[in-house]
Structure formats: structure tokens, C-alpha cells
Coordinates of C-alpha atoms and ligand atoms in Angstrom, one line a residue:
M1 CA -52.1 -61.0 -11.1
S2 CA -50.9 -63.9 -8.1
R3 CA -47.7 -62.2 -6.7
I4 CA -44.5 -64.5 -6.3
A5 CA -42.1 -65.8 -3.7
Y6 CA -39.1 -66.7 -3.9
V7 CA -38.5 -69.4 -1.1
N8 CA -35.4 -71.8 -0.6
G9 CA -34.8 -72.5 -4.4
Q10 CA -38.3 -72.1 -5.4
Y11 CA -40.9 -69.8 -7.1
R12 CA -44.3 -70.3 -5.3
D13 CA -47.3 -68.2 -5.4
L14 CA -47.7 -66.5 -2.3
R15 CA -50.3 -68.5 -0.9
D16 CA -48.5 -71.7 -0.9
A17 CA -45.1 -70.1 -0.3
T18 CA -44.2 -71.6 3.6
V19 CA -41.7 -71.6 5.8
H20 CA -40.9 -74.6 8.4
I21 CA -42.7 -74.0 12.0
E22 CA -39.5 -74.2 13.4
D23 CA -37.5 -71.7 11.6
R24 CA -35.3 -70.0 13.8
G25 CA -36.6 -66.9 12.4
Y26 CA -40.1 -67.7 13.4
Q27 CA -39.2 -69.1 16.7
F28 CA -36.0 -66.7 17.7
S29 CA -36.0 -63.9 15.3
D30 CA -32.6 -65.5 14.3
G31 CA -32.1 -63.9 11.2
V32 CA -31.5 -60.5 9.1
Y33 CA -33.2 -58.7 6.2
E34 CA -33.0 -56.1 3.6
V35 CA -35.6 -53.7 1.7
C36 CA -34.5 -52.2 -1.3
E37 CA -36.1 -49.7 -3.6
V38 CA -37.4 -50.9 -7.4
R39 CA -37.7 -48.2 -9.9
G40 CA -38.5 -48.4 -13.6
G41 CA -38.0 -52.4 -12.6
R42 CA -34.5 -51.9 -11.9
I43 CA -33.2 -52.5 -8.3
V44 CA -31.8 -49.2 -6.5
D45 CA -28.2 -49.1 -5.1
L46 CA -28.4 -53.1 -4.9
P47 CA -24.6 -53.4 -4.2
K48 CA -24.5 -51.5 -0.7
H49 CA -28.0 -53.5 -0.1
V50 CA -25.8 -56.9 -0.2
A51 CA -22.8 -55.8 1.3
R52 CA -24.6 -54.7 4.6
L53 CA -26.5 -58.1 4.2
Q54 CA -23.0 -59.6 4.2
R55 CA -22.1 -57.9 7.3
S56 CA -25.2 -58.5 9.2
L57 CA -24.7 -62.0 8.6
G58 CA -21.2 -61.8 9.8
E59 CA -21.8 -60.2 12.8
L60 CA -24.6 -63.2 13.6
R61 CA -22.4 -65.9 11.9
I62 CA -25.0 -67.3 9.3
D63 CA -23.7 -68.1 6.2
M64 CA -24.7 -66.6 2.7
P65 CA -27.1 -69.1 0.9
M66 CA -25.7 -67.9 -2.1
S67 CA -23.1 -66.0 -4.2
P68 CA -24.0 -62.0 -4.0
Q69 CA -24.0 -63.2 -8.4
V70 CA -26.6 -65.7 -7.7
L71 CA -28.5 -63.9 -5.4
K72 CA -28.8 -60.5 -7.7
I73 CA -30.4 -63.0 -10.5
V74 CA -32.6 -63.8 -8.2
I75 CA -33.5 -60.7 -7.3
H76 CA -34.2 -59.4 -10.6
E77 CA -36.0 -63.0 -11.5
T78 CA -38.3 -61.8 -8.7
V79 CA -38.7 -58.6 -9.2
R80 CA -39.9 -59.6 -13.1
R81 CA -42.0 -62.3 -11.9
N82 CA -43.8 -60.0 -10.0
R83 CA -44.0 -57.4 -13.1
V84 CA -42.7 -54.6 -10.4
T85 CA -41.6 -51.2 -12.0
Y86 CA -42.1 -49.3 -8.8
G87 CA -41.8 -50.6 -5.3
I88 CA -39.5 -52.9 -3.1
I89 CA -38.1 -55.7 -2.0
Y90 CA -37.9 -57.6 1.0
L91 CA -35.2 -59.9 1.0
Q92 CA -34.9 -62.0 4.6
I93 CA -32.2 -64.5 5.5
T94 CA -32.6 -66.6 8.8
R95 CA -30.2 -69.6 10.5
G96 CA -32.4 -72.2 9.2
V97 CA -34.5 -75.1 10.4
A98 CA -33.6 -76.8 13.8
H99 CA -35.5 -78.2 17.3
R100 CA -35.7 -75.5 19.5
D101 CA -32.4 -75.1 21.1
H102 CA -31.2 -71.0 22.1
A103 CA -28.1 -72.2 20.8
F104 CA -27.2 -72.3 17.2
P105 CA -27.7 -76.3 16.0
V106 CA -24.7 -78.4 16.5
N107 CA -25.2 -80.0 13.0
P108 CA -25.1 -77.0 11.0
V109 CA -28.2 -76.3 8.7
K110 CA -28.7 -74.5 5.7
P111 CA -29.9 -71.0 6.2
S112 CA -33.5 -70.1 4.9
I113 CA -34.6 -67.3 2.5
V114 CA -37.6 -65.8 1.4
I115 CA -37.8 -62.8 -1.1
T116 CA -40.6 -61.3 -2.0
A117 CA -41.1 -57.9 -4.5
K118 CA -43.9 -55.9 -4.5
N119 CA -45.5 -52.5 -6.5
L120 CA -46.5 -49.4 -4.2
S121 CA -48.2 -46.6 -5.5
Y122 CA -45.6 -43.7 -6.8
A123 CA -48.4 -41.2 -6.5
K124 CA -49.2 -41.8 -2.9
N125 CA -45.4 -41.5 -2.4
Q126 CA -45.0 -38.4 -3.6
A127 CA -48.5 -37.1 -2.2
T128 CA -46.8 -38.2 1.1
A129 CA -44.0 -36.1 0.7
A130 CA -45.6 -33.5 -0.8
R131 CA -47.7 -33.3 2.5
G132 CA -44.8 -34.3 4.8
I133 CA -45.5 -36.3 8.1
G134 CA -45.6 -36.3 11.6
V135 CA -43.0 -37.8 14.1
I136 CA -42.9 -38.5 17.8
T137 CA -40.5 -39.3 20.3
V138 CA -40.1 -42.7 22.3
P139 CA -37.7 -44.1 24.8
E140 CA -34.5 -45.9 23.2
N141 CA -35.6 -49.1 24.0
R142 CA -33.8 -51.2 21.5
W143 CA -30.4 -53.5 22.2
P144 CA -27.4 -51.8 20.8
R145 CA -26.6 -54.0 18.0
V146 CA -29.3 -52.0 16.0
D147 CA -26.1 -51.7 13.1
I148 CA -27.4 -55.4 12.4
K149 CA -30.6 -55.1 10.1
S150 CA -31.9 -58.3 12.3
V151 CA -35.7 -59.2 11.7
A152 CA -36.2 -58.8 15.5
L153 CA -38.1 -55.4 15.2
L154 CA -40.6 -55.2 18.9
P155 CA -39.3 -52.2 19.8
N156 CA -39.6 -51.0 16.6
V157 CA -43.2 -52.4 16.3
L158 CA -44.7 -51.0 19.2
A159 CA -42.8 -47.2 18.9
K160 CA -44.5 -47.5 15.3
Q161 CA -47.8 -48.4 16.4
Q162 CA -47.7 -46.0 19.2
A163 CA -46.4 -43.3 16.3
R164 CA -50.0 -44.4 14.4
E165 CA -52.2 -44.1 17.5
Q166 CA -51.2 -40.5 17.8
G167 CA -51.7 -39.4 14.1
A168 CA -47.9 -39.7 13.5
Y169 CA -46.4 -41.7 10.7
E170 CA -42.6 -42.3 12.3
A171 CA -41.4 -42.9 16.0
W172 CA -38.0 -41.4 16.9
F173 CA -35.9 -43.3 19.4
V174 CA -34.2 -41.0 22.0
D175 CA -31.6 -42.2 24.1
H176 CA -30.5 -41.9 27.8
D177 CA -28.1 -38.9 26.4
G178 CA -31.3 -37.4 25.3
F179 CA -30.1 -37.5 21.7
V180 CA -32.7 -38.9 19.1
T181 CA -30.8 -41.9 17.7
E182 CA -32.9 -43.4 14.6
G183 CA -36.8 -44.1 13.1
A184 CA -38.4 -47.0 14.0
S185 CA -37.9 -47.6 10.0
S186 CA -35.7 -44.7 9.0
N187 CA -32.8 -42.8 9.6
A188 CA -33.6 -38.8 11.2
W189 CA -32.2 -35.7 10.1
I190 CA -32.8 -31.8 11.0
I191 CA -31.6 -28.5 9.0
T192 CA -30.9 -26.0 10.9
K193 CA -31.5 -23.0 10.6
E194 CA -28.1 -21.9 9.2
G195 CA -28.9 -23.9 6.6
A196 CA -26.7 -27.5 8.1
V197 CA -28.1 -30.9 7.4
V198 CA -27.3 -33.0 10.9
T199 CA -27.5 -36.3 11.4
R200 CA -25.9 -39.0 13.6
S201 CA -22.7 -40.9 12.8
A202 CA -23.2 -44.2 11.8
E203 CA -21.0 -45.6 14.3
S204 CA -23.5 -45.8 17.1
G205 CA -26.9 -46.4 18.3
I206 CA -27.9 -46.7 14.5
L207 CA -28.6 -48.6 11.0
A208 CA -26.2 -47.3 8.7
G209 CA -28.6 -47.0 6.2
V210 CA -28.1 -47.1 2.2
T211 CA -30.1 -44.4 1.4
R212 CA -28.1 -41.8 4.2
K213 CA -25.1 -42.9 2.9
V214 CA -26.1 -42.1 -0.7
L215 CA -27.8 -38.8 0.8
L216 CA -23.9 -38.0 2.1
D217 CA -22.6 -37.7 -1.8
V218 CA -26.3 -35.9 -2.7
I219 CA -25.3 -32.7 0.0
A220 CA -21.6 -32.8 -0.8
S221 CA -21.8 -32.4 -4.8
L222 CA -24.7 -29.9 -3.7
Q223 CA -22.1 -28.0 -1.4
M224 CA -24.3 -28.3 1.6
K225 CA -23.0 -27.4 4.9
F226 CA -22.9 -30.8 7.1
E227 CA -22.7 -31.7 11.0
E228 CA -22.1 -35.1 11.9
R229 CA -23.6 -35.4 15.1
P230 CA -26.3 -35.9 17.3
F231 CA -29.1 -33.5 18.0
T232 CA -31.8 -33.4 20.5
P233 CA -35.8 -33.8 20.2
Q234 CA -35.6 -29.7 21.5
E235 CA -33.1 -28.5 18.7
A236 CA -35.3 -30.8 16.2
Y237 CA -38.5 -28.5 17.6
G238 CA -36.6 -25.4 16.1
A239 CA -35.2 -26.4 13.2
A240 CA -35.7 -25.4 10.0
E241 CA -36.6 -28.4 8.0
A242 CA -36.6 -32.1 9.5
F243 CA -36.6 -35.3 7.1
V244 CA -35.9 -38.9 7.5
T245 CA -34.2 -41.4 4.6
A246 CA -35.0 -44.9 4.2
S247 CA -35.4 -47.1 0.7
S248 CA -39.1 -47.4 0.8
Q249 CA -39.5 -43.3 0.9
I250 CA -35.9 -41.7 0.2
V251 CA -35.8 -38.5 1.3
M252 CA -39.5 -38.0 3.4
P253 CA -39.7 -34.4 4.8
V254 CA -41.1 -33.9 8.5
V255 CA -43.6 -31.3 9.2
T256 CA -44.4 -32.0 13.1
I257 CA -42.4 -33.3 15.8
D258 CA -44.1 -34.4 19.0
G259 CA -47.2 -31.8 17.6
K260 CA -44.6 -28.9 17.0
S261 CA -44.7 -27.7 13.7
I262 CA -41.3 -27.4 11.8
G263 CA -40.2 -24.8 10.5
T264 CA -43.1 -23.2 8.4
G265 CA -44.8 -26.1 8.9
V266 CA -45.1 -27.6 5.0
P267 CA -42.1 -29.7 3.7
G268 CA -38.9 -27.9 3.3
P269 CA -37.2 -26.8 0.2
L270 CA -33.8 -28.3 0.9
A271 CA -35.5 -31.5 2.2
L272 CA -37.3 -31.7 -1.2
K273 CA -34.5 -30.9 -3.6
L274 CA -32.5 -33.3 -1.8
R275 CA -35.6 -35.9 -2.3
E276 CA -35.5 -34.5 -6.1
Q277 CA -31.4 -35.5 -6.6
F278 CA -31.3 -38.3 -5.0
H279 CA -31.2 -40.9 -7.9
G280 CA -28.9 -39.0 -9.4
F281 CA -26.6 -40.0 -7.1
S282 CA -28.0 -43.7 -6.9
A283 CA -26.6 -46.5 -8.5
F284 CA -29.6 -49.1 -10.5
S285 CA -29.0 -52.6 -11.4
Ligands
PDD1 N1 -36.2 -50.0 7.0 N2 -32.6 -47.8 10.5 C1 -34.1 -48.4 10.5 C2 -33.9 -48.9 11.5 C3 -34.4 -48.9 9.7 O1 -35.4 -50.1 9.5 C4 -34.3 -48.5 8.2 C5 -35.0 -48.7 7.2 C6 -33.1 -47.6 8.4 C7 -33.1 -46.7 6.5 O2 -31.8 -47.9 6.1 P1 -32.0 -47.9 4.7 O3 -31.6 -46.2 4.1 O4 -30.7 -48.8 4.4 O5 -33.2 -48.1 4.0 C8 -32.8 -46.8 8.9 C9 -36.9 -50.3 6.1 C10 -37.2 -49.8 5.2 C11 -37.7 -51.2 6.4 O6 -37.8 -51.9 7.6 O7 -38.6 -51.3 5.9

């Protein structure tokens, strides 16, 4: 079955789905994106993703190309046309097409929008969670506005590649004060030996993850101890458990950091419990 992409008002076969070479997303990374999980053909926590999308666009002064209601219809149609039951949708909006000039186009242009949807292997994702993943730490070298979900991801790309080359799956950025900020494509968490779940505040240094937000409800309802504060790699090495969160992975246990085993060296029971409970707290649409 060929895949279908929504591009600026049309559903196109992926092979024919194109954007202009003077799109500002292509030339300047002048755009934003969202990734949502699809489960049972439904979108997980779509309103939260749309709210973050609107915020990211607002920060960059890019207009929403359609209303949230219409966007929802188009997302569902893209999922339907691609027959996605379990997988992800990818949505990207850029400032649009204009002759290359760093400043915004003088005459307003229409933002470009692309939406794709693809099936992923649920079994593979579950197997990864059962094994756990390895993480390396790298110096933070991103711009301070990581709260904007911008498509400008070069530091993240390079960090992720470094992780892969070192046999790990994710890279955690460490800021100038020696604290972990977040992963190249996920938020970072540890669970202390005292059973407290720890993650950094979303006020600075990280993207406010939708998975992170929903997981806070799971943690509260399970009456687990929670500490919103930064942690160092050294504290993480000595933690009982560690994990990352992202829409494409939900709660993914971490079993090594910089080659050091975390806890017992296998996915921790609390991380697995949080993973198991997660979808009871997310909204499906
Ligand atoms: N990444 N931090 C960064 C830098 C991310 O790229 C992501 C998501 C997250 C987690 O956000 P959320 O829980 O809303 O997915 C945190 C997506 C999945 C990606 O780039 O593919």
C-alpha cells in the first residue's frame, strides 16, 4: 500500500508529495512540528499537541494555516488513508515559500503544512521496553528556546548519531551547571533509591513534553513521590531506575547511562508500571 501525505490542501502519494525548494523550512528551518502517537487508529492526547503547536507557532509569529477543528479532521483523514492502527503522525508547519531573505517575507505568504502518518511495530516497541535502552550524556549545545518545537534540530541530530555510534539509543544533554536537561528527542527522568520520581521543571532547558505532562497525572494518581528538580549524570548513575518519555515511545526504561548499569541493569518495576498505566490517563480522539 502506498503512503499518503497531506500537503498544503491535497492528499498526495508520498512519491509525488513535494514542497517548494524556496520553502523557508527547507532553507532556514523556519518552522515547527509535532509528533503524536496513534493507538487503535486514534490519536493520543491530540488537544495537548495542538495547544503546544499553537504556542510554538505563536512564539515564531507563524499563522495557523487552518483552525484546530479542521486540523483535527485532516489528521484523522491522513491516519485513515494510511490505515494506521499503531504508529505516529508527523505534522510540520513552516513560514511558507518566499525568495531567500533571512527576515520574514515583506508580503505575507501562506504557511506550508505537511502531515504524514505511518505504522510502527508495536511488538518491536514493546521488545525495546522489555530490554531497556542505553543513554549517553553530551554537552548541551542547543539554543535556549528549546521550549519551541522547532524543526531546527541539528544538535539533536548530531547527539543522536553520537549515541548510535556508541551503541546507545538516546543522548541526554548536560547544561553548563552540570545538570541533565533532556534527551535529543525525549524528556529525561530518574527514580531515586527512595522511590522518588525526578524530572526537571519544564520552565527552562526542555521542551514541555506532552507525555511528561500526562505522566505527572499518572504519578499523582499512583501516589508516587515526585520531585521536580534537575539532576546530574552522577546522581543518575546511582539511581534505582531511569527512563525517557516521548510520544513515540511513551515511557521507555533506561538501563545504562554512559555505559554504567542503572539499578539492577534491567528495566525497573516502577518505570514499567508507569508505562503500563499511561494510556489510562491519556485522551483519545
Ligand atoms: N520528540 N524533548 C525533545 C527534545 C523532543 O524532541 C521530544 C519529542 C520530547 C518529548 O515530547 P512529547 O512527550 O510531547 O513527545 C522532549 C518527538 C517524539 C520527535 O522529535 O520525534
